[in-house]
Coordinates of C-alpha atoms in Angstrom, one line a residue:
M19 CA -125.0 31.3 -102.0
K20 CA -128.7 32.1 -101.5
Q21 CA -129.7 32.4 -97.9
A22 CA -133.3 31.4 -96.9
K23 CA -135.2 29.9 -93.8
E24 CA -135.1 26.4 -93.7
K25 CA -138.4 24.7 -94.6
Q26 CA -139.5 22.7 -91.7
E27 CA -142.5 21.1 -93.6
F28 CA -142.6 19.5 -96.9
H29 CA -145.8 19.4 -98.8
V30 CA -147.1 16.0 -99.9
G31 CA -149.2 15.5 -102.8
Q32 CA -152.9 14.5 -102.4
S33 CA -152.6 11.4 -104.7
T34 CA -148.9 10.6 -104.8
P35 CA -146.3 11.4 -102.1
V36 CA -143.5 13.6 -103.6
N37 CA -141.7 16.5 -102.4
R38 CA -140.3 18.5 -105.5
E39 CA -138.9 21.3 -103.3
A40 CA -136.7 18.7 -101.4
E41 CA -135.2 17.1 -104.4
Q42 CA -134.4 20.6 -105.8
A43 CA -132.7 21.7 -102.6
L44 CA -130.7 18.6 -102.2
L45 CA -129.4 18.8 -105.7
G46 CA -128.7 22.4 -105.4
G47 CA -126.4 21.7 -102.4
L48 CA -124.7 18.9 -104.1
L49 CA -123.9 21.2 -107.0
H50 CA -122.7 23.9 -104.6
N51 CA -120.8 21.3 -102.4
N52 CA -119.7 18.0 -104.1
F53 CA -118.4 16.7 -100.4
A54 CA -121.9 16.8 -99.2
L55 CA -122.6 13.7 -101.4
E56 CA -120.8 11.6 -98.8
K57 CA -124.0 12.5 -96.4
V58 CA -126.3 10.7 -98.9
I59 CA -124.6 8.3 -101.1
D60 CA -125.1 5.4 -98.9
F61 CA -128.7 5.3 -99.0
L62 CA -130.0 7.6 -101.7
K63 CA -130.1 6.3 -105.3
A64 CA -131.3 8.1 -108.4
E65 CA -134.6 5.9 -108.6
H66 CA -135.8 7.5 -105.4
F67 CA -136.5 10.7 -106.8
S68 CA -139.9 11.4 -108.1
E69 CA -139.1 13.3 -111.1
S70 CA -136.7 11.6 -113.7
I71 CA -135.1 14.6 -114.4
H72 CA -134.0 15.1 -110.9
G73 CA -132.8 11.2 -110.7
Q74 CA -130.8 11.9 -113.8
T75 CA -129.2 14.9 -112.3
Y76 CA -128.2 13.2 -109.3
N77 CA -127.0 10.2 -111.1
A78 CA -124.8 12.6 -113.2
I79 CA -123.4 14.4 -109.9
C80 CA -122.4 11.1 -108.6
K81 CA -120.7 9.7 -111.7
T82 CA -118.9 13.1 -112.1
V83 CA -117.6 13.0 -108.6
E84 CA -116.7 9.3 -108.7
Q85 CA -114.4 10.2 -111.7
G86 CA -112.6 12.5 -109.6
N87 CA -114.1 15.7 -111.4
V88 CA -116.0 18.7 -110.1
A89 CA -119.9 18.4 -110.6
D90 CA -121.4 22.3 -111.0
P91 CA -123.8 24.0 -113.5
I92 CA -120.9 24.7 -115.6
T93 CA -119.2 21.1 -116.0
L94 CA -122.6 19.4 -116.2
K95 CA -123.8 22.1 -118.9
D96 CA -122.9 20.3 -122.0
L97 CA -124.0 17.0 -120.7
F98 CA -127.6 18.4 -120.2
E99 CA -127.7 20.3 -123.3
K100 CA -127.6 17.2 -125.3
N101 CA -130.4 15.7 -123.3
E102 CA -133.7 16.3 -124.4
S103 CA -135.6 15.7 -121.1
F104 CA -134.1 18.9 -119.9
E105 CA -135.8 21.0 -122.6
S106 CA -139.2 21.0 -120.8
V107 CA -137.4 22.5 -117.8
G108 CA -135.4 24.9 -119.5
G109 CA -132.4 23.1 -120.5
S110 CA -128.9 23.7 -118.9
K111 CA -130.5 26.8 -117.4
Y112 CA -132.4 24.3 -114.9
L113 CA -129.0 23.6 -113.4
V114 CA -128.4 27.2 -112.2
E115 CA -132.0 27.3 -110.8
L116 CA -131.2 24.2 -108.9
A117 CA -128.0 25.7 -107.6
D118 CA -129.9 29.0 -106.6
S119 CA -132.6 26.8 -104.7
V120 CA -130.2 25.9 -101.9
V121 CA -131.7 26.7 -98.4
S122 CA -129.0 25.1 -96.2
L123 CA -126.1 22.8 -96.8
G124 CA -126.5 21.6 -93.3
N125 CA -129.7 20.0 -94.3
I126 CA -128.6 17.8 -97.1
Q127 CA -128.9 14.5 -95.1
H128 CA -132.4 15.6 -94.0
Y129 CA -133.5 16.0 -97.3
G130 CA -132.1 12.9 -98.6
K131 CA -134.1 11.1 -96.0
V132 CA -137.2 12.8 -96.9
I133 CA -136.8 12.0 -100.6
Y134 CA -136.0 8.1 -99.7
D135 CA -139.1 8.1 -97.3
L136 CA -141.5 9.5 -99.9
F137 CA -139.9 6.8 -102.5
L138 CA -140.7 4.3 -100.1
R139 CA -144.2 5.5 -99.5
R140 CA -144.9 5.6 -103.3
E141 CA -143.4 1.9 -103.8
L142 CA -145.9 0.8 -100.8
M143 CA -148.7 2.2 -102.6
N144 CA -147.9 0.1 -105.8
I145 CA -147.2 -2.8 -104.1
G146 CA -150.6 -2.3 -102.3
E147 CA -152.4 -1.9 -105.6
E148 CA -150.5 -5.2 -106.8
I149 CA -151.6 -7.1 -103.8
V150 CA -155.2 -6.2 -104.2
G151 CA -155.1 -6.9 -107.8
D152 CA -153.7 -10.4 -107.1
A153 CA -156.4 -11.1 -104.5
K154 CA -159.1 -10.2 -106.8
N155 CA -157.7 -12.5 -109.6
F156 CA -158.5 -15.7 -108.5
V157 CA -156.2 -18.5 -110.3
L158 CA -156.1 -22.1 -108.9
E159 CA -152.3 -22.3 -109.0
N160 CA -151.8 -19.2 -107.2
Q161 CA -153.1 -19.8 -103.5
A162 CA -153.6 -16.9 -101.1
T163 CA -150.8 -18.3 -98.8
D164 CA -148.6 -18.0 -101.9
Q165 CA -149.7 -14.3 -102.3
I166 CA -148.9 -13.6 -98.9
E167 CA -145.3 -15.0 -99.5
G168 CA -145.1 -13.0 -102.7
A169 CA -146.1 -9.7 -100.6
E170 CA -143.5 -10.1 -98.1
H171 CA -140.9 -11.0 -100.5
K172 CA -141.7 -7.7 -102.5
L173 CA -141.7 -5.7 -99.3
F174 CA -138.3 -7.1 -98.2
E175 CA -136.7 -6.5 -101.7
L176 CA -138.2 -2.8 -101.3
S177 CA -136.5 -2.7 -98.1
M178 CA -133.2 -3.4 -99.6
R179 CA -133.5 -1.3 -102.6
G180 CA -131.1 1.6 -101.3
G181 CA -131.7 2.8 -97.7
Q182 CA -128.7 0.7 -96.3
Q183 CA -126.7 2.8 -94.1
S184 CA -122.8 2.0 -94.0
R185 CA -121.8 -0.7 -91.5
M186 CA -118.4 0.8 -91.4
Q187 CA -116.9 1.1 -88.0
S188 CA -113.7 1.8 -86.2
F189 CA -110.9 -1.0 -85.5
E190 CA -111.4 0.0 -81.7
A191 CA -115.2 -0.9 -81.9
S192 CA -114.6 -3.8 -83.9
L193 CA -111.9 -5.0 -81.1
S194 CA -114.6 -4.4 -78.4
D195 CA -117.0 -6.8 -80.0
A196 CA -114.3 -9.4 -80.2
L197 CA -113.6 -9.0 -76.4
K198 CA -117.2 -9.4 -75.6
I199 CA -117.8 -12.3 -77.5
A200 CA -114.6 -13.9 -75.7
E201 CA -116.1 -13.0 -72.5
V202 CA -119.4 -14.5 -73.2
A203 CA -117.5 -17.8 -74.2
Y204 CA -115.4 -17.7 -71.0
K205 CA -118.5 -17.4 -68.7
R206 CA -120.4 -20.2 -70.3
D207 CA -119.7 -23.6 -68.8
S208 CA -119.7 -25.1 -72.3
K209 CA -116.9 -22.6 -73.3
V210 CA -118.8 -22.1 -76.6
V211 CA -119.0 -18.7 -78.3
G212 CA -121.9 -19.5 -80.9
V213 CA -124.8 -22.2 -80.6
T214 CA -123.9 -25.3 -79.1
T215 CA -124.0 -28.6 -81.3
G216 CA -124.5 -30.5 -78.2
L217 CA -121.5 -32.6 -79.1
R218 CA -118.4 -31.9 -76.8
D219 CA -115.8 -32.8 -79.4
M220 CA -117.4 -31.0 -82.3
D221 CA -117.9 -27.9 -80.1
K222 CA -114.1 -28.0 -79.1
W223 CA -113.2 -27.8 -82.7
L224 CA -115.4 -25.3 -84.0
G225 CA -116.2 -23.2 -80.7
G226 CA -119.9 -23.9 -81.5
L227 CA -121.9 -22.5 -84.5
H228 CA -121.0 -18.9 -85.0
P229 CA -123.5 -16.5 -86.3
S230 CA -123.4 -15.6 -90.0
D231 CA -121.5 -18.7 -90.7
L232 CA -122.9 -21.4 -93.6
V233 CA -122.0 -24.6 -92.4
I234 CA -122.2 -27.5 -94.9
I235 CA -122.5 -31.2 -93.6
A236 CA -121.9 -33.4 -96.6
G237 CA -121.6 -37.1 -97.4
R238 CA -122.9 -39.9 -99.4
P239 CA -126.2 -41.7 -98.7
S240 CA -126.6 -43.7 -95.4
M241 CA -123.9 -41.7 -94.1
G242 CA -126.3 -39.9 -91.3
K243 CA -126.3 -36.3 -92.8
T244 CA -129.9 -36.0 -91.9
A245 CA -129.3 -37.4 -88.4
L246 CA -126.3 -35.3 -87.5
A247 CA -128.2 -32.0 -88.8
T248 CA -131.1 -33.1 -87.0
N249 CA -129.3 -34.0 -83.8
I250 CA -127.6 -30.8 -83.8
A251 CA -130.8 -28.8 -84.4
F252 CA -132.4 -30.8 -81.4
N253 CA -129.5 -30.6 -79.2
A254 CA -129.3 -26.5 -79.6
A255 CA -133.1 -26.3 -79.1
L256 CA -133.0 -28.6 -75.8
A257 CA -130.1 -26.7 -74.6
R258 CA -132.1 -23.4 -74.8
A259 CA -135.2 -25.0 -72.9
K260 CA -132.8 -25.8 -70.1
D261 CA -130.8 -22.5 -69.9
P262 CA -131.8 -19.3 -71.7
N263 CA -127.9 -18.5 -72.1
E264 CA -127.5 -21.7 -73.9
G265 CA -128.5 -23.1 -77.2
G266 CA -131.2 -21.2 -79.3
N267 CA -134.4 -21.1 -81.0
V268 CA -134.1 -23.4 -84.1
V269 CA -135.8 -24.0 -87.4
I270 CA -135.5 -27.1 -89.6
F271 CA -136.5 -26.7 -93.3
S272 CA -137.1 -30.5 -94.2
L273 CA -137.5 -30.9 -97.9
E274 CA -137.1 -34.6 -97.8
M275 CA -138.9 -35.7 -94.7
S276 CA -142.2 -35.0 -93.3
A277 CA -142.4 -33.0 -90.0
D278 CA -143.9 -36.1 -88.4
Q279 CA -141.2 -38.3 -89.6
L280 CA -138.6 -36.1 -88.1
A281 CA -140.5 -35.9 -85.0
T282 CA -140.7 -39.8 -84.7
R283 CA -137.1 -39.9 -85.1
I284 CA -136.4 -37.3 -82.3
L285 CA -139.1 -39.2 -80.1
A286 CA -137.0 -42.5 -80.8
Q287 CA -133.8 -41.0 -79.7
E288 CA -134.9 -39.7 -76.4
A289 CA -137.3 -42.8 -75.6
H290 CA -134.5 -45.3 -76.9
I291 CA -137.0 -47.2 -79.0
S292 CA -136.4 -47.8 -82.7
S293 CA -138.2 -45.3 -85.1
D294 CA -138.8 -48.2 -87.4
R295 CA -140.9 -50.1 -84.5
I296 CA -142.7 -46.9 -83.6
R297 CA -143.5 -46.4 -87.2
R298 CA -144.9 -50.1 -87.6
G299 CA -146.5 -50.0 -84.4
D300 CA -144.5 -52.8 -83.1
L301 CA -144.3 -51.7 -79.7
K302 CA -144.6 -53.4 -76.0
S303 CA -146.8 -52.3 -73.4
D304 CA -143.7 -51.0 -71.3
D305 CA -142.9 -49.0 -74.3
F306 CA -145.6 -46.6 -73.7
P307 CA -144.5 -45.0 -70.6
S308 CA -141.0 -44.5 -72.2
L309 CA -142.6 -42.5 -75.2
I310 CA -144.9 -40.6 -72.7
E311 CA -142.1 -39.5 -70.7
A312 CA -139.9 -38.6 -73.6
S313 CA -142.6 -36.5 -75.2
R314 CA -143.2 -34.8 -72.1
R315 CA -139.6 -33.9 -71.6
I316 CA -139.1 -32.4 -75.1
S317 CA -142.6 -31.1 -76.2
N318 CA -141.7 -27.4 -75.3
I319 CA -138.3 -26.9 -76.7
P320 CA -138.1 -24.2 -79.2
L321 CA -137.8 -26.3 -82.2
Y322 CA -139.8 -25.6 -85.5
I323 CA -140.2 -27.8 -88.5
D324 CA -141.2 -26.6 -92.1
D325 CA -141.9 -29.5 -94.2
T326 CA -142.9 -27.6 -97.4
P327 CA -141.5 -29.5 -100.5
S328 CA -140.0 -27.8 -103.6
L329 CA -139.2 -24.8 -101.5
N330 CA -137.2 -22.0 -103.2
I331 CA -134.6 -19.8 -101.7
A332 CA -136.9 -16.6 -101.8
A333 CA -139.6 -18.6 -99.8
L334 CA -137.4 -20.0 -97.2
R335 CA -135.7 -16.4 -96.7
T336 CA -139.3 -15.0 -96.3
R337 CA -140.2 -17.8 -93.6
A338 CA -136.9 -17.5 -91.7
R339 CA -137.3 -13.8 -91.5
R340 CA -141.0 -13.9 -90.0
L341 CA -139.8 -16.6 -87.4
K342 CA -137.0 -14.5 -86.5
R343 CA -139.3 -11.5 -86.1
Q344 CA -142.0 -13.4 -84.4
K345 CA -140.3 -15.9 -82.2
G346 CA -136.6 -15.2 -82.4
L347 CA -134.3 -17.3 -84.2
D348 CA -130.7 -18.6 -83.5
L349 CA -130.3 -21.6 -85.9
I350 CA -131.2 -22.5 -89.3
V351 CA -131.0 -26.1 -90.6
I352 CA -131.8 -27.3 -94.1
D353 CA -132.1 -30.9 -95.2
Y354 CA -130.9 -30.8 -98.0
L355 CA -129.4 -28.3 -100.2
Q356 CA -130.0 -30.1 -103.6
L357 CA -133.7 -30.0 -102.9
L358 CA -133.8 -26.3 -102.7
Q359 CA -134.8 -24.2 -105.7
G360 CA -133.5 -21.1 -107.0
S361 CA -135.0 -18.6 -109.3
N362 CA -136.4 -19.7 -112.7
D363 CA -133.9 -17.9 -114.9
M364 CA -130.9 -20.1 -114.5
E365 CA -129.3 -21.5 -117.3
N366 CA -128.3 -24.7 -115.6
R367 CA -128.3 -26.6 -112.3
V368 CA -124.5 -25.4 -111.3
Q369 CA -125.8 -21.8 -111.5
E370 CA -129.0 -22.5 -109.6
I371 CA -126.8 -24.4 -106.9
S372 CA -124.3 -21.4 -106.8
Q373 CA -127.4 -18.9 -106.3
I374 CA -128.8 -21.0 -103.7
T375 CA -125.5 -21.1 -101.7
R376 CA -124.9 -17.2 -101.9
G377 CA -128.6 -17.0 -100.9
L378 CA -128.1 -18.9 -97.8
K379 CA -124.9 -17.2 -96.8
A380 CA -126.3 -13.8 -97.3
L381 CA -129.4 -14.8 -95.0
A382 CA -126.8 -16.1 -92.5
K383 CA -125.3 -12.7 -92.3
E384 CA -128.5 -10.8 -92.7
L385 CA -130.2 -12.6 -89.6
G386 CA -127.0 -12.9 -87.6
V387 CA -127.3 -16.8 -87.3
P388 CA -125.6 -20.0 -88.5
V389 CA -127.0 -21.9 -91.2
I390 CA -126.5 -25.7 -91.5
A391 CA -127.1 -27.1 -94.9
A392 CA -126.7 -30.9 -95.6
S393 CA -125.4 -31.8 -98.9
Q394 CA -124.8 -34.8 -101.2
L395 CA -121.4 -36.0 -102.7
S396 CA -120.9 -37.0 -105.9
R397 CA -120.6 -40.7 -106.8
A398 CA -116.7 -40.2 -107.5
V399 CA -116.3 -41.2 -104.0
E400 CA -117.6 -44.7 -104.7
Q401 CA -115.1 -45.3 -107.4
R402 CA -112.2 -45.0 -105.2
D403 CA -110.6 -47.5 -102.9
D404 CA -110.3 -44.8 -99.9
K405 CA -113.9 -43.7 -99.4
H406 CA -113.1 -40.6 -97.4
P407 CA -114.7 -37.8 -99.1
Q408 CA -112.8 -34.7 -100.3
L409 CA -113.8 -31.0 -101.1
A410 CA -113.5 -32.0 -104.9
D411 CA -116.7 -34.3 -104.2
L412 CA -119.1 -31.6 -103.5
R413 CA -121.6 -32.3 -105.8
E414 CA -122.9 -29.8 -108.7
S415 CA -120.9 -26.7 -107.7
G416 CA -117.5 -25.4 -106.7
S417 CA -119.5 -22.4 -105.3
I418 CA -120.6 -24.8 -102.1
E419 CA -116.8 -24.9 -101.1
Q420 CA -116.5 -21.1 -101.9
D421 CA -119.4 -19.9 -99.9
A422 CA -119.2 -22.2 -96.9
D423 CA -117.7 -21.1 -93.8
V424 CA -117.5 -24.8 -92.6
V425 CA -117.4 -27.9 -94.5
I426 CA -117.9 -31.0 -92.6
F427 CA -117.9 -34.5 -94.3
L428 CA -119.6 -37.7 -92.8
Y429 CA -117.6 -40.9 -93.3
R430 CA -118.6 -44.3 -91.4
E431 CA -116.1 -47.3 -92.3
E432 CA -118.7 -49.7 -90.7
Y433 CA -121.3 -49.0 -93.7
Y434 CA -118.7 -50.0 -96.3
E435 CA -117.1 -52.7 -94.5
S436 CA -120.5 -54.3 -93.5
R437 CA -120.9 -54.9 -97.5
K438 CA -117.7 -56.8 -97.7
E439 CA -118.9 -59.7 -95.5
P440 CA -116.9 -62.9 -96.7
E441 CA -118.2 -66.3 -96.3
P442 CA -118.9 -67.5 -92.8
G443 CA -116.5 -69.9 -91.4
T444 CA -113.4 -68.7 -93.3
E445 CA -110.2 -67.1 -91.8
K446 CA -111.1 -64.0 -93.8
Y447 CA -114.7 -63.9 -91.9
A448 CA -112.8 -64.0 -88.5
L449 CA -110.6 -60.9 -89.6
W450 CA -113.5 -59.3 -90.9
Q451 CA -115.5 -59.9 -87.7
E452 CA -112.6 -58.5 -85.7
K453 CA -112.5 -55.3 -87.8
M454 CA -116.2 -54.9 -87.5
E455 CA -116.1 -55.0 -83.8
S456 CA -113.6 -52.4 -83.6
I457 CA -115.3 -49.7 -85.9
Q458 CA -118.7 -50.6 -84.8
N459 CA -121.1 -47.5 -83.9
Q460 CA -118.1 -45.2 -85.1
A461 CA -118.3 -42.2 -87.4
E462 CA -115.8 -39.6 -88.4
A463 CA -116.9 -35.9 -89.0
I464 CA -114.1 -34.6 -91.1
I465 CA -113.7 -30.8 -90.8
A466 CA -112.2 -30.2 -94.4
K467 CA -112.6 -26.3 -94.3
Q468 CA -113.0 -24.1 -91.4
R469 CA -112.6 -20.5 -92.3
H470 CA -111.8 -19.4 -88.5
G471 CA -110.2 -22.5 -87.4
P472 CA -108.3 -25.6 -87.7
V473 CA -109.2 -28.6 -89.8
G474 CA -109.4 -32.1 -88.8
T475 CA -111.3 -35.2 -87.7
V476 CA -113.9 -35.6 -84.8
R477 CA -114.6 -39.1 -84.0
L478 CA -118.3 -39.5 -82.8
F479 CA -120.7 -42.2 -81.8
F480 CA -123.3 -43.3 -84.0
E481 CA -126.1 -45.6 -83.2
S482 CA -127.9 -46.6 -86.3
R483 CA -131.1 -48.0 -84.7
F484 CA -131.8 -44.6 -83.2
T485 CA -130.0 -42.4 -86.1
K486 CA -128.3 -40.7 -83.2
F487 CA -124.9 -39.3 -82.9
G488 CA -123.0 -38.8 -79.5
D489 CA -119.7 -38.1 -78.0
L490 CA -117.4 -41.3 -78.5
A491 CA -116.0 -41.4 -75.3
K492 CA -119.3 -41.6 -73.4
N493 CA -120.4 -44.4 -75.3
V494 CA -117.3 -46.7 -75.8

C-alpha cells in the first residue's frame, strides 16, 4: 500500500466545488479494503461524485460487494474494459491508479463526507440558479409565494438524497427510551404519554396521541368528524397554554372550512353560544361579555390554522416543517383527507389517496408528531340496517387502513333515529320519543384499529348546538 502524508486541505474549484483527489482516495481505499464500504454506504451515493467515471466505479464496487464478491482492480477489469467512458482516462489501468492513490484507510469516512458536502454545494448552486430564473420569469399563475414553497421543497428533497445516517441502535438504548416514556407518563397527572385529546376516556384507551402515529377519524357526513378533530386540536393547545408539560403546539390544515369559521366554532364552544347565532348576528346584549371573556381566555393558545384550499401533500409537508422549525410543533390535524391532492402523475384517485396516506405517515415519522386526518366513509354504510361503520367502509383506498396506526369511527345513533320520527300521538311515537331521550347527545368513538393497543368503543357526550365533544360521565 502506498504510504503518504494525509492531505488536510481539499482544493475546491473556482467555479464548481469539486475535489477529484478526495474521490480518487476514497475509491482507492475501497478497492484495497471492501469492508471500509460500511463506513460510507449509509450516506454516500454514486450521484454524489463530481465525475461520472468515479460514480460508476463506486456503483460497481457497491454492487460487487453486495453480491458477496471481492471488488478490486482485477475483478473489475473486464467490466471497465467494456466501458467506453474509461477510455478517456486509460481504461482498466485507471483502476490500478486509483488503488495506488490511497493515502490512509482511516480517512475513508472523512473523504466520503467531503464528497457529499461538495455535492450539496453544487446542488445548492443549481437550485439557486433555478430560483433566480423562476423569479425573473413572471407568470401570472405562478405567484412568488408558490415559488417560495417550490424552493423549500427542492431544498428538502436535496437533504433527503442520501446523507441519511443509519438510525440503528442497540436494544439496550431502545429499552432505555421506552422506560423514559413510561416515566414521563407516570409523572404526568393525566397519565398520558403523548399529546392529550382532552377527552378523559379516549386518553385512557389511546394513552394520548403518540409521536409518529397517523390517526384517522372517519365517519359519514354530520357524524362530527370536523368537530372531534377540532376539539382535540383545541384541547391540546389549551392544555399547553396552561401547563408547558401538557398538550402541545398544534396546526390545523382546514381544507373545507375557512379559518374564521373554525375560530367561530371554537369561540361558540367556549362562550356557550350557538355558532349559528354568532354567524347570523342573532345576539343579545348579555352575550357579548361571554364572547369577550371566552376570546380573552383562549386568544393566546398555541393553535395555528392554515385554510389554503386545494393543498397538495408536498405543500402541506413544507408548511409543517417550517412551523416545526419556527414555532415548534406537536400535533398536526387535517380536515379532511379526501380534499388533499397528491402529485399530478397518479393514474387514478385510489393511487393518489395511497400516496397521500403514505406521505402523511412519513411526515408523522419525520417530524416526530402525531398526525390526525379526518376521512369520509363510503355510502355502503347507508345501505345496511346496522349503520355502525367498519374498516371496509373507508373510502377510496385500503391504504388508509394499512398506513394508519389508529382508526376511529364516529357514530351517532341520534342522527339516524331523528330521521325515523313516526306520526305524533301514536304508540310508535311514544316509543320513539323514549328512545330519543335515552340516546340524546351521545356519540360513539369506535376504535377499530390501534397498532399499539386494544380496540373498543368510547362513549362521548356531543352537544350539536356547539359542535362540542366531551366526557359522557361529566354531562349525563
